[in-house]
JSON list of C-alpha atoms in Angstrom, two decimals:
[
{"chain": "E", "resi": 1, "resn": "MET", "atom": "CA", "xyz": [106.94, 68.33, 163.83]},
{"chain": "E", "resi": 2, "resn": "ASP", "atom": "CA", "xyz": [106.16, 65.34, 161.73]},
{"chain": "E", "resi": 3, "resn": "MET", "atom": "CA", "xyz": [103.37, 67.92, 160.67]},
{"chain": "E", "resi": 4, "resn": "PHE", "atom": "CA", "xyz": [104.59, 71.01, 160.43]},
{"chain": "E", "resi": 5, "resn": "TRP", "atom": "CA", "xyz": [107.06, 68.92, 157.35]},
{"chain": "E", "resi": 6, "resn": "SER", "atom": "CA", "xyz": [103.51, 67.86, 156.05]},
{"chain": "E", "resi": 7, "resn": "ASN", "atom": "CA", "xyz": [102.33, 71.24, 155.16]},
{"chain": "E", "resi": 8, "resn": "LEU", "atom": "CA", "xyz": [105.40, 72.56, 154.09]},
{"chain": "E", "resi": 9, "resn": "SER", "atom": "CA", "xyz": [105.63, 69.64, 151.30]},
{"chain": "E", "resi": 10, "resn": "SER", "atom": "CA", "xyz": [102.02, 69.88, 150.59]},
{"chain": "E", "resi": 11, "resn": "LEU", "atom": "CA", "xyz": [102.72, 74.32, 150.19]},
{"chain": "E", "resi": 12, "resn": "GLN", "atom": "CA", "xyz": [105.78, 73.31, 148.35]},
{"chain": "E", "resi": 13, "resn": "LEU", "atom": "CA", "xyz": [103.63, 71.36, 145.63]},
{"chain": "E", "resi": 14, "resn": "SER", "atom": "CA", "xyz": [101.24, 73.69, 145.26]},
{"chain": "E", "resi": 15, "resn": "TRP", "atom": "CA", "xyz": [103.46, 76.08, 145.02]},
{"chain": "E", "resi": 16, "resn": "SER", "atom": "CA", "xyz": [104.96, 74.58, 141.77]},
{"chain": "E", "resi": 17, "resn": "GLY", "atom": "CA", "xyz": [101.91, 72.85, 140.68]},
{"chain": "E", "resi": 18, "resn": "LEU", "atom": "CA", "xyz": [100.42, 76.70, 140.56]},
{"chain": "E", "resi": 19, "resn": "GLY", "atom": "CA", "xyz": [104.18, 77.34, 138.56]},
{"chain": "E", "resi": 20, "resn": "TRP", "atom": "CA", "xyz": [104.22, 74.76, 135.74]},
{"chain": "E", "resi": 21, "resn": "MET", "atom": "CA", "xyz": [99.95, 76.16, 135.14]},
{"chain": "E", "resi": 22, "resn": "ALA", "atom": "CA", "xyz": [101.34, 79.99, 134.84]},
{"chain": "E", "resi": 23, "resn": "THR", "atom": "CA", "xyz": [103.70, 78.69, 132.43]},
{"chain": "E", "resi": 24, "resn": "ALA", "atom": "CA", "xyz": [101.42, 76.38, 130.81]},
{"chain": "E", "resi": 25, "resn": "ALA", "atom": "CA", "xyz": [99.40, 79.75, 130.75]},
{"chain": "E", "resi": 26, "resn": "GLY", "atom": "CA", "xyz": [102.05, 81.54, 129.31]},
{"chain": "E", "resi": 27, "resn": "PHE", "atom": "CA", "xyz": [103.01, 79.59, 126.46]},
{"chain": "E", "resi": 28, "resn": "SER", "atom": "CA", "xyz": [99.06, 79.44, 125.49]},
{"chain": "E", "resi": 29, "resn": "SER", "atom": "CA", "xyz": [98.64, 82.93, 125.74]},
{"chain": "E", "resi": 30, "resn": "VAL", "atom": "CA", "xyz": [102.08, 83.16, 123.84]},
{"chain": "E", "resi": 31, "resn": "THR", "atom": "CA", "xyz": [100.93, 80.77, 121.11]},
{"chain": "E", "resi": 32, "resn": "LEU", "atom": "CA", "xyz": [97.98, 82.38, 120.41]},
{"chain": "E", "resi": 33, "resn": "TRP", "atom": "CA", "xyz": [99.36, 85.98, 120.18]},
{"chain": "E", "resi": 34, "resn": "ILE", "atom": "CA", "xyz": [101.83, 84.42, 117.66]},
{"chain": "E", "resi": 35, "resn": "GLY", "atom": "CA", "xyz": [99.15, 82.62, 115.84]},
{"chain": "E", "resi": 36, "resn": "TRP", "atom": "CA", "xyz": [96.96, 86.25, 116.00]},
{"chain": "E", "resi": 37, "resn": "LEU", "atom": "CA", "xyz": [100.36, 87.80, 114.11]},
{"chain": "E", "resi": 38, "resn": "GLN", "atom": "CA", "xyz": [100.40, 85.14, 111.47]},
{"chain": "E", "resi": 39, "resn": "GLN", "atom": "CA", "xyz": [96.83, 85.92, 111.48]},
{"chain": "E", "resi": 40, "resn": "ARG", "atom": "CA", "xyz": [97.10, 89.96, 110.84]},
{"chain": "E", "resi": 41, "resn": "LEU", "atom": "CA", "xyz": [100.57, 89.64, 108.14]},
{"chain": "E", "resi": 42, "resn": "ARG", "atom": "CA", "xyz": [98.58, 87.36, 106.06]},
{"chain": "E", "resi": 43, "resn": "ARG", "atom": "CA", "xyz": [95.90, 89.52, 106.05]},
{"chain": "E", "resi": 44, "resn": "SER", "atom": "CA", "xyz": [98.67, 92.47, 105.65]},
{"chain": "E", "resi": 45, "resn": "GLU", "atom": "CA", "xyz": [99.85, 91.04, 102.20]},
{"chain": "E", "resi": 46, "resn": "GLN", "atom": "CA", "xyz": [96.94, 89.93, 100.44]},
{"chain": "E", "resi": 47, "resn": "GLU", "atom": "CA", "xyz": [95.27, 93.70, 100.87]},
{"chain": "E", "resi": 48, "resn": "LEU", "atom": "CA", "xyz": [99.55, 94.41, 99.45]},
{"chain": "E", "resi": 49, "resn": "ALA", "atom": "CA", "xyz": [98.68, 91.83, 97.12]},
{"chain": "E", "resi": 50, "resn": "ARG", "atom": "CA", "xyz": [95.45, 92.86, 95.65]},
{"chain": "E", "resi": 51, "resn": "VAL", "atom": "CA", "xyz": [96.56, 96.98, 95.87]},
{"chain": "E", "resi": 52, "resn": "ARG", "atom": "CA", "xyz": [99.54, 96.32, 93.93]},
{"chain": "E", "resi": 53, "resn": "ALA", "atom": "CA", "xyz": [97.21, 94.55, 91.34]},
{"chain": "E", "resi": 54, "resn": "SER", "atom": "CA", "xyz": [94.48, 96.59, 91.63]},
{"chain": "E", "resi": 55, "resn": "SER", "atom": "CA", "xyz": [97.75, 99.59, 90.51]},
{"chain": "E", "resi": 56, "resn": "ARG", "atom": "CA", "xyz": [98.26, 97.32, 87.55]},
{"chain": "E", "resi": 57, "resn": "THR", "atom": "CA", "xyz": [95.51, 97.31, 85.98]},
{"chain": "E", "resi": 58, "resn": "ASP", "atom": "CA", "xyz": [93.07, 99.68, 84.58]},
{"chain": "E", "resi": 59, "resn": "SER", "atom": "CA", "xyz": [90.15, 99.30, 86.67]},
{"chain": "E", "resi": 60, "resn": "LEU", "atom": "CA", "xyz": [87.20, 100.38, 82.98]},
{"chain": "E", "resi": 61, "resn": "THR", "atom": "CA", "xyz": [88.93, 98.00, 80.74]},
{"chain": "E", "resi": 62, "resn": "GLY", "atom": "CA", "xyz": [91.12, 95.72, 82.00]},
{"chain": "E", "resi": 63, "resn": "LEU", "atom": "CA", "xyz": [94.63, 96.42, 80.62]},
{"chain": "E", "resi": 64, "resn": "GLY", "atom": "CA", "xyz": [97.91, 97.47, 81.82]},
{"chain": "E", "resi": 65, "resn": "SER", "atom": "CA", "xyz": [97.74, 100.98, 83.87]},
{"chain": "E", "resi": 66, "resn": "GLN", "atom": "CA", "xyz": [99.84, 104.22, 83.15]},
{"chain": "E", "resi": 67, "resn": "ARG", "atom": "CA", "xyz": [100.83, 103.60, 86.80]},
{"chain": "E", "resi": 68, "resn": "TYR", "atom": "CA", "xyz": [102.49, 100.24, 85.43]},
{"chain": "E", "resi": 69, "resn": "PHE", "atom": "CA", "xyz": [103.40, 100.85, 81.80]},
{"chain": "E", "resi": 70, "resn": "ASP", "atom": "CA", "xyz": [105.66, 103.80, 83.34]},
{"chain": "E", "resi": 71, "resn": "ALA", "atom": "CA", "xyz": [106.82, 102.07, 86.71]},
{"chain": "E", "resi": 72, "resn": "GLU", "atom": "CA", "xyz": [107.45, 98.62, 84.99]},
{"chain": "E", "resi": 73, "resn": "ARG", "atom": "CA", "xyz": [107.25, 97.57, 81.35]},
{"chain": "E", "resi": 74, "resn": "TRP", "atom": "CA", "xyz": [108.12, 100.39, 79.43]},
{"chain": "E", "resi": 75, "resn": "PRO", "atom": "CA", "xyz": [111.55, 100.28, 80.85]},
{"chain": "E", "resi": 76, "resn": "LEU", "atom": "CA", "xyz": [111.60, 97.12, 80.88]},
{"chain": "E", "resi": 77, "resn": "ALA", "atom": "CA", "xyz": [110.74, 96.90, 77.55]},
{"chain": "E", "resi": 78, "resn": "LEU", "atom": "CA", "xyz": [113.68, 99.53, 76.89]},
{"chain": "E", "resi": 79, "resn": "ARG", "atom": "CA", "xyz": [116.15, 97.25, 78.56]},
{"chain": "E", "resi": 80, "resn": "ASP", "atom": "CA", "xyz": [115.41, 93.98, 76.56]},
{"chain": "E", "resi": 81, "resn": "ALA", "atom": "CA", "xyz": [117.19, 94.87, 73.27]},
{"chain": "E", "resi": 82, "resn": "THR", "atom": "CA", "xyz": [117.42, 90.89, 72.04]},
{"chain": "E", "resi": 83, "resn": "VAL", "atom": "CA", "xyz": [113.89, 91.43, 70.13]},
{"chain": "E", "resi": 84, "resn": "ALA", "atom": "CA", "xyz": [112.35, 93.95, 67.89]},
{"chain": "E", "resi": 85, "resn": "LEU", "atom": "CA", "xyz": [110.21, 95.94, 69.22]},
{"chain": "E", "resi": 86, "resn": "THR", "atom": "CA", "xyz": [106.94, 97.61, 67.63]},
{"chain": "E", "resi": 87, "resn": "VAL", "atom": "CA", "xyz": [105.18, 100.75, 69.95]},
{"chain": "E", "resi": 88, "resn": "ALA", "atom": "CA", "xyz": [101.35, 101.83, 69.06]},
{"chain": "E", "resi": 89, "resn": "PHE", "atom": "CA", "xyz": [100.16, 104.34, 70.10]},
{"chain": "E", "resi": 90, "resn": "ILE", "atom": "CA", "xyz": [96.13, 104.78, 69.67]},
{"chain": "E", "resi": 91, "resn": "ASP", "atom": "CA", "xyz": [93.72, 107.70, 70.43]},
{"chain": "E", "resi": 92, "resn": "LEU", "atom": "CA", "xyz": [89.67, 106.95, 69.48]},
{"chain": "E", "resi": 93, "resn": "ASP", "atom": "CA", "xyz": [88.22, 109.42, 67.48]},
{"chain": "E", "resi": 94, "resn": "GLY", "atom": "CA", "xyz": [84.73, 111.04, 68.44]},
{"chain": "E", "resi": 95, "resn": "LEU", "atom": "CA", "xyz": [84.56, 110.22, 71.92]},
{"chain": "E", "resi": 96, "resn": "ARG", "atom": "CA", "xyz": [84.63, 113.53, 73.42]},
{"chain": "E", "resi": 97, "resn": "ALA", "atom": "CA", "xyz": [81.20, 114.21, 71.29]},
{"chain": "E", "resi": 98, "resn": "LEU", "atom": "CA", "xyz": [79.86, 111.07, 72.18]},
{"chain": "E", "resi": 99, "resn": "ASN", "atom": "CA", "xyz": [80.25, 112.40, 75.93]},
{"chain": "E", "resi": 100, "resn": "ASN", "atom": "CA", "xyz": [78.98, 115.09, 75.34]},
{"chain": "E", "resi": 101, "resn": "GLU", "atom": "CA", "xyz": [75.85, 113.65, 72.97]},
{"chain": "E", "resi": 102, "resn": "LEU", "atom": "CA", "xyz": [74.69, 110.18, 74.98]},
{"chain": "E", "resi": 103, "resn": "GLY", "atom": "CA", "xyz": [76.25, 110.70, 77.54]},
{"chain": "E", "resi": 104, "resn": "HIS", "atom": "CA", "xyz": [79.58, 109.51, 79.77]},
{"chain": "E", "resi": 105, "resn": "ASP", "atom": "CA", "xyz": [78.10, 105.84, 79.91]},
{"chain": "E", "resi": 106, "resn": "ALA", "atom": "CA", "xyz": [78.05, 105.89, 76.31]},
{"chain": "E", "resi": 107, "resn": "GLY", "atom": "CA", "xyz": [81.47, 106.85, 76.12]},
{"chain": "E", "resi": 108, "resn": "ASP", "atom": "CA", "xyz": [82.91, 104.26, 78.71]},
{"chain": "E", "resi": 109, "resn": "ARG", "atom": "CA", "xyz": [80.96, 101.32, 77.19]},
{"chain": "E", "resi": 110, "resn": "MET", "atom": "CA", "xyz": [82.97, 103.10, 73.60]},
{"chain": "E", "resi": 111, "resn": "ILE", "atom": "CA", "xyz": [86.23, 102.94, 75.58]},
{"chain": "E", "resi": 112, "resn": "GLN", "atom": "CA", "xyz": [85.65, 99.26, 76.66]},
{"chain": "E", "resi": 113, "resn": "ARG", "atom": "CA", "xyz": [85.44, 98.53, 73.05]},
{"chain": "E", "resi": 114, "resn": "ALA", "atom": "CA", "xyz": [87.81, 99.64, 71.91]},
{"chain": "E", "resi": 115, "resn": "ALA", "atom": "CA", "xyz": [90.15, 97.71, 74.73]},
{"chain": "E", "resi": 116, "resn": "ALA", "atom": "CA", "xyz": [88.41, 94.29, 73.50]},
{"chain": "E", "resi": 117, "resn": "ALA", "atom": "CA", "xyz": [89.49, 95.47, 69.78]},
{"chain": "E", "resi": 118, "resn": "ILE", "atom": "CA", "xyz": [93.23, 96.18, 70.83]},
{"chain": "E", "resi": 119, "resn": "GLN", "atom": "CA", "xyz": [93.24, 93.18, 73.43]},
{"chain": "E", "resi": 120, "resn": "SER", "atom": "CA", "xyz": [92.57, 90.76, 70.55]},
{"chain": "E", "resi": 121, "resn": "VAL", "atom": "CA", "xyz": [94.94, 92.13, 68.20]},
{"chain": "E", "resi": 122, "resn": "ALA", "atom": "CA", "xyz": [97.64, 91.87, 71.42]},
{"chain": "E", "resi": 123, "resn": "ARG", "atom": "CA", "xyz": [99.15, 87.84, 71.60]},
{"chain": "E", "resi": 124, "resn": "GLY", "atom": "CA", "xyz": [98.36, 87.06, 74.84]},
{"chain": "E", "resi": 125, "resn": "GLY", "atom": "CA", "xyz": [101.85, 86.65, 77.06]},
{"chain": "E", "resi": 126, "resn": "TYR", "atom": "CA", "xyz": [103.76, 88.30, 74.48]},
{"chain": "E", "resi": 127, "resn": "ASP", "atom": "CA", "xyz": [102.33, 91.09, 73.34]},
{"chain": "E", "resi": 128, "resn": "GLU", "atom": "CA", "xyz": [100.93, 93.62, 76.05]},
{"chain": "E", "resi": 129, "resn": "ALA", "atom": "CA", "xyz": [98.44, 96.35, 76.26]},
{"chain": "E", "resi": 130, "resn": "PHE", "atom": "CA", "xyz": [98.00, 99.47, 78.10]},
{"chain": "E", "resi": 131, "resn": "ARG", "atom": "CA", "xyz": [95.53, 102.19, 78.95]},
{"chain": "E", "resi": 132, "resn": "ARG", "atom": "CA", "xyz": [96.89, 105.35, 79.00]},
{"chain": "E", "resi": 133, "resn": "TYR", "atom": "CA", "xyz": [95.42, 107.46, 82.13]},
{"chain": "E", "resi": 134, "resn": "ASN", "atom": "CA", "xyz": [92.25, 106.31, 83.91]},
{"chain": "E", "resi": 135, "resn": "ALA", "atom": "CA", "xyz": [89.69, 109.40, 81.88]},
{"chain": "E", "resi": 136, "resn": "GLY", "atom": "CA", "xyz": [91.87, 108.93, 78.85]},
{"chain": "E", "resi": 137, "resn": "ASP", "atom": "CA", "xyz": [90.85, 107.44, 75.67]},
{"chain": "E", "resi": 138, "resn": "GLU", "atom": "CA", "xyz": [94.44, 106.55, 74.66]},
{"chain": "E", "resi": 139, "resn": "PHE", "atom": "CA", "xyz": [96.39, 103.64, 74.41]},
{"chain": "E", "resi": 140, "resn": "VAL", "atom": "CA", "xyz": [99.72, 101.98, 74.64]},
{"chain": "E", "resi": 141, "resn": "VAL", "atom": "CA", "xyz": [100.35, 98.31, 72.60]},
{"chain": "E", "resi": 142, "resn": "LEU", "atom": "CA", "xyz": [104.04, 97.00, 73.01]},
{"chain": "E", "resi": 143, "resn": "PHE", "atom": "CA", "xyz": [104.31, 93.68, 69.81]},
{"chain": "E", "resi": 144, "resn": "ARG", "atom": "CA", "xyz": [107.29, 92.33, 71.04]},
{"chain": "E", "resi": 145, "resn": "GLY", "atom": "CA", "xyz": [109.54, 89.97, 68.42]},
{"chain": "E", "resi": 146, "resn": "THR", "atom": "CA", "xyz": [108.10, 91.77, 65.09]},
{"chain": "E", "resi": 147, "resn": "ALA", "atom": "CA", "xyz": [109.29, 95.16, 63.53]},
{"chain": "E", "resi": 148, "resn": "ASP", "atom": "CA", "xyz": [106.18, 94.91, 60.30]},
{"chain": "E", "resi": 149, "resn": "ALA", "atom": "CA", "xyz": [104.92, 98.17, 62.15]},
{"chain": "E", "resi": 150, "resn": "ALA", "atom": "CA", "xyz": [102.59, 99.15, 59.24]},
{"chain": "E", "resi": 151, "resn": "ALA", "atom": "CA", "xyz": [101.01, 95.34, 58.93]},
{"chain": "E", "resi": 152, "resn": "LEU", "atom": "CA", "xyz": [99.82, 95.85, 62.59]},
{"chain": "E", "resi": 153, "resn": "GLY", "atom": "CA", "xyz": [98.28, 99.19, 62.12]},
{"chain": "E", "resi": 154, "resn": "CYS", "atom": "CA", "xyz": [96.14, 97.38, 59.29]},
{"chain": "E", "resi": 155, "resn": "ARG", "atom": "CA", "xyz": [94.63, 94.77, 62.54]},
{"chain": "E", "resi": 156, "resn": "LEU", "atom": "CA", "xyz": [94.35, 97.20, 64.29]},
{"chain": "E", "resi": 157, "resn": "LEU", "atom": "CA", "xyz": [92.30, 98.99, 62.55]},
{"chain": "E", "resi": 158, "resn": "GLY", "atom": "CA", "xyz": [90.28, 95.78, 61.45]},
{"chain": "E", "resi": 159, "resn": "ALA", "atom": "CA", "xyz": [89.19, 95.30, 65.23]},
{"chain": "E", "resi": 160, "resn": "LEU", "atom": "CA", "xyz": [88.19, 98.22, 65.77]},
{"chain": "E", "resi": 161, "resn": "LYS", "atom": "CA", "xyz": [85.97, 99.04, 63.50]},
{"chain": "E", "resi": 162, "resn": "CYS", "atom": "CA", "xyz": [85.17, 95.98, 63.65]},
{"chain": "E", "resi": 163, "resn": "ALA", "atom": "CA", "xyz": [83.56, 96.80, 67.42]},
{"chain": "E", "resi": 164, "resn": "GLY", "atom": "CA", "xyz": [82.40, 100.37, 65.46]},
{"chain": "E", "resi": 165, "resn": "VAL", "atom": "CA", "xyz": [85.67, 102.50, 66.95]},
{"chain": "E", "resi": 166, "resn": "THR", "atom": "CA", "xyz": [87.31, 104.66, 64.29]},
{"chain": "E", "resi": 167, "resn": "ALA", "atom": "CA", "xyz": [91.09, 105.56, 65.77]},
{"chain": "E", "resi": 168, "resn": "SER", "atom": "CA", "xyz": [93.97, 107.67, 64.77]},
{"chain": "E", "resi": 169, "resn": "ILE", "atom": "CA", "xyz": [97.03, 105.02, 65.29]},
{"chain": "E", "resi": 170, "resn": "GLY", "atom": "CA", "xyz": [101.00, 106.27, 65.27]},
{"chain": "E", "resi": 171, "resn": "LEU", "atom": "CA", "xyz": [103.42, 103.41, 65.05]},
{"chain": "E", "resi": 172, "resn": "ASP", "atom": "CA", "xyz": [106.96, 102.70, 65.66]},
{"chain": "E", "resi": 173, "resn": "SER", "atom": "CA", "xyz": [109.01, 99.63, 65.85]},
{"chain": "E", "resi": 174, "resn": "CYS", "atom": "CA", "xyz": [112.76, 98.27, 65.74]},
{"chain": "E", "resi": 175, "resn": "ASP", "atom": "CA", "xyz": [115.23, 96.11, 65.53]},
{"chain": "E", "resi": 176, "resn": "ALA", "atom": "CA", "xyz": [116.63, 94.25, 67.68]},
{"chain": "E", "resi": 177, "resn": "TYR", "atom": "CA", "xyz": [119.56, 95.49, 69.07]},
{"chain": "E", "resi": 178, "resn": "ASP", "atom": "CA", "xyz": [118.73, 99.22, 67.71]},
{"chain": "E", "resi": 179, "resn": "ARG", "atom": "CA", "xyz": [118.75, 100.45, 71.75]},
{"chain": "E", "resi": 180, "resn": "GLY", "atom": "CA", "xyz": [119.37, 104.33, 69.92]},
{"chain": "E", "resi": 181, "resn": "ARG", "atom": "CA", "xyz": [116.08, 104.25, 68.54]},
{"chain": "E", "resi": 182, "resn": "ARG", "atom": "CA", "xyz": [114.22, 101.89, 71.20]},
{"chain": "E", "resi": 183, "resn": "ARG", "atom": "CA", "xyz": [114.78, 104.70, 73.33]},
{"chain": "E", "resi": 184, "resn": "ALA", "atom": "CA", "xyz": [112.52, 106.94, 70.95]},
{"chain": "E", "resi": 185, "resn": "LEU", "atom": "CA", "xyz": [110.39, 104.13, 69.50]},
{"chain": "E", "resi": 186, "resn": "LEU", "atom": "CA", "xyz": [107.53, 105.66, 72.11]},
{"chain": "E", "resi": 187, "resn": "ALA", "atom": "CA", "xyz": [107.82, 109.89, 71.53]},
{"chain": "E", "resi": 188, "resn": "ASN", "atom": "CA", "xyz": [107.28, 108.59, 67.78]},
{"chain": "E", "resi": 189, "resn": "ALA", "atom": "CA", "xyz": [105.01, 106.29, 68.33]},
{"chain": "E", "resi": 190, "resn": "GLU", "atom": "CA", "xyz": [102.84, 109.03, 69.35]},
{"chain": "E", "resi": 191, "resn": "ALA", "atom": "CA", "xyz": [104.18, 111.88, 66.83]},
{"chain": "E", "resi": 192, "resn": "SER", "atom": "CA", "xyz": [103.23, 109.57, 64.15]},
{"chain": "E", "resi": 193, "resn": "MET", "atom": "CA", "xyz": [99.79, 108.98, 65.92]},
{"chain": "E", "resi": 194, "resn": "ARG", "atom": "CA", "xyz": [99.32, 112.72, 65.90]},
{"chain": "E", "resi": 195, "resn": "ILE", "atom": "CA", "xyz": [100.15, 113.41, 61.63]},
{"chain": "E", "resi": 196, "resn": "ALA", "atom": "CA", "xyz": [96.93, 110.65, 61.25]},
{"chain": "E", "resi": 197, "resn": "LYS", "atom": "CA", "xyz": [94.35, 113.04, 63.52]},
{"chain": "E", "resi": 198, "resn": "SER", "atom": "CA", "xyz": [95.69, 115.66, 61.99]},
{"chain": "E", "resi": 199, "resn": "ALA", "atom": "CA", "xyz": [94.44, 114.05, 58.97]},
{"chain": "E", "resi": 200, "resn": "GLY", "atom": "CA", "xyz": [91.51, 113.24, 59.98]},
{"chain": "E", "resi": 201, "resn": "GLY", "atom": "CA", "xyz": [91.08, 110.66, 62.40]},
{"chain": "E", "resi": 202, "resn": "GLY", "atom": "CA", "xyz": [90.36, 106.89, 61.21]},
{"chain": "E", "resi": 203, "resn": "GLY", "atom": "CA", "xyz": [94.20, 105.74, 59.59]},
{"chain": "E", "resi": 204, "resn": "LEU", "atom": "CA", "xyz": [97.56, 105.97, 60.86]},
{"chain": "E", "resi": 205, "resn": "ALA", "atom": "CA", "xyz": [100.75, 106.53, 60.54]},
{"chain": "E", "resi": 206, "resn": "VAL", "atom": "CA", "xyz": [103.43, 104.45, 60.49]},
{"chain": "E", "resi": 207, "resn": "TYR", "atom": "CA", "xyz": [107.59, 106.99, 61.63]},
{"chain": "E", "resi": 208, "resn": "ALA", "atom": "CA", "xyz": [109.63, 106.39, 58.78]},
{"chain": "E", "resi": 209, "resn": "GLY", "atom": "CA", "xyz": [112.41, 109.22, 59.53]},
{"chain": "E", "resi": 210, "resn": "GLY", "atom": "CA", "xyz": [115.82, 108.96, 60.82]},
{"chain": "E", "resi": 211, "resn": "PRO", "atom": "CA", "xyz": [117.00, 109.49, 64.28]},
{"chain": "E", "resi": 212, "resn": "ALA", "atom": "CA", "xyz": [114.98, 110.68, 66.74]},
{"chain": "E", "resi": 213, "resn": "ASP", "atom": "CA", "xyz": [118.13, 113.34, 67.51]},
{"chain": "E", "resi": 214, "resn": "GLU", "atom": "CA", "xyz": [118.01, 114.42, 64.03]},
{"chain": "E", "resi": 215, "resn": "GLY", "atom": "CA", "xyz": [115.19, 116.81, 64.13]},
{"chain": "E", "resi": 216, "resn": "ALA", "atom": "CA", "xyz": [113.67, 113.33, 62.23]},
{"chain": "E", "resi": 217, "resn": "GLY", "atom": "CA", "xyz": [109.85, 115.35, 62.94]},
{"chain": "E", "resi": 218, "resn": "ASP", "atom": "CA", "xyz": [110.39, 118.16, 60.74]},
{"chain": "E", "resi": 219, "resn": "ARG", "atom": "CA", "xyz": [110.98, 115.03, 57.74]},
{"chain": "E", "resi": 220, "resn": "GLN", "atom": "CA", "xyz": [107.33, 113.75, 58.45]},
{"chain": "E", "resi": 221, "resn": "ARG", "atom": "CA", "xyz": [104.71, 113.09, 55.81]},
{"chain": "E", "resi": 222, "resn": "ALA", "atom": "CA", "xyz": [101.52, 112.20, 56.16]},
{"chain": "E", "resi": 223, "resn": "VAL", "atom": "CA", "xyz": [101.39, 109.82, 52.11]},
{"chain": "E", "resi": 224, "resn": "ASP", "atom": "CA", "xyz": [98.47, 106.81, 51.36]},
{"chain": "E", "resi": 225, "resn": "LEU", "atom": "CA", "xyz": [99.03, 102.87, 52.00]},
{"chain": "E", "resi": 226, "resn": "ARG", "atom": "CA", "xyz": [97.93, 102.24, 48.81]},
{"chain": "E", "resi": 227, "resn": "GLN", "atom": "CA", "xyz": [100.68, 104.51, 47.58]},
{"chain": "E", "resi": 228, "resn": "ASN", "atom": "CA", "xyz": [103.37, 102.01, 49.04]},
{"chain": "E", "resi": 229, "resn": "GLY", "atom": "CA", "xyz": [102.52, 98.87, 47.80]},
{"chain": "E", "resi": 230, "resn": "GLN", "atom": "CA", "xyz": [100.35, 98.18, 51.49]},
{"chain": "E", "resi": 231, "resn": "ARG", "atom": "CA", "xyz": [97.05, 96.72, 51.57]},
{"chain": "E", "resi": 232, "resn": "SER", "atom": "CA", "xyz": [94.79, 99.02, 50.66]},
{"chain": "E", "resi": 233, "resn": "MET", "atom": "CA", "xyz": [91.87, 100.55, 53.99]},
{"chain": "E", "resi": 234, "resn": "PRO", "atom": "CA", "xyz": [89.99, 104.23, 53.48]},
{"chain": "E", "resi": 235, "resn": "GLY", "atom": "CA", "xyz": [92.09, 106.61, 55.32]},
{"chain": "E", "resi": 236, "resn": "ALA", "atom": "CA", "xyz": [95.42, 104.57, 56.15]},
{"chain": "E", "resi": 237, "resn": "LEU", "atom": "CA", "xyz": [98.27, 106.69, 56.73]},
{"chain": "E", "resi": 238, "resn": "VAL", "atom": "CA", "xyz": [102.08, 105.84, 56.24]},
{"chain": "E", "resi": 239, "resn": "THR", "atom": "CA", "xyz": [105.17, 108.68, 56.65]},
{"chain": "E", "resi": 240, "resn": "ALA", "atom": "CA", "xyz": [107.77, 108.45, 54.38]}
]
């Protein structure tokens, strides 16, 4: 009988030991699974950050992308009416002819030179430059805290010229808290760029019409900057 109880006690201890081992193994498995899951989550977060960053940046130039401009930066610029704002709309001259003559690699190099020149005028951490559409030759720059559109346009033309690039530039600006004019800046700058382009390119046009809802586009006309007391620059135009 004593032997029976001794064997039973040994069996109970064995089962207890097995139970403890199973519990320990279970905890170990759970720990490993949690570690694996955390690693996967970190990788997913890193991949998401990479995708988000790539969607915000134009791969050829390093400037902000069209998607980033449309989804985040332009809406923010419209909401933040506490500072003056100037919008520059830039279209490179002769890119299609260059692509046809020397190939798209030469065209890409021209776009990269133009982007670097534009970025050199934008103040880091304050102004923002974007390339419109990945296959396009248009750029938009948001200059915050200044409404001196003509001076900014001259600086952009000068920087592009130094980079061996000619462009047509349209600009419009508004003072702080002018929300009505602010909403029309991008459209006005683009319309002004087309005036500069139609005048032969290699120049700029500054919007100087009234509110957009008053048919201001019909009142635009191109005038040489030198007639308006601005710094002389061949081909430079300003609307009046």
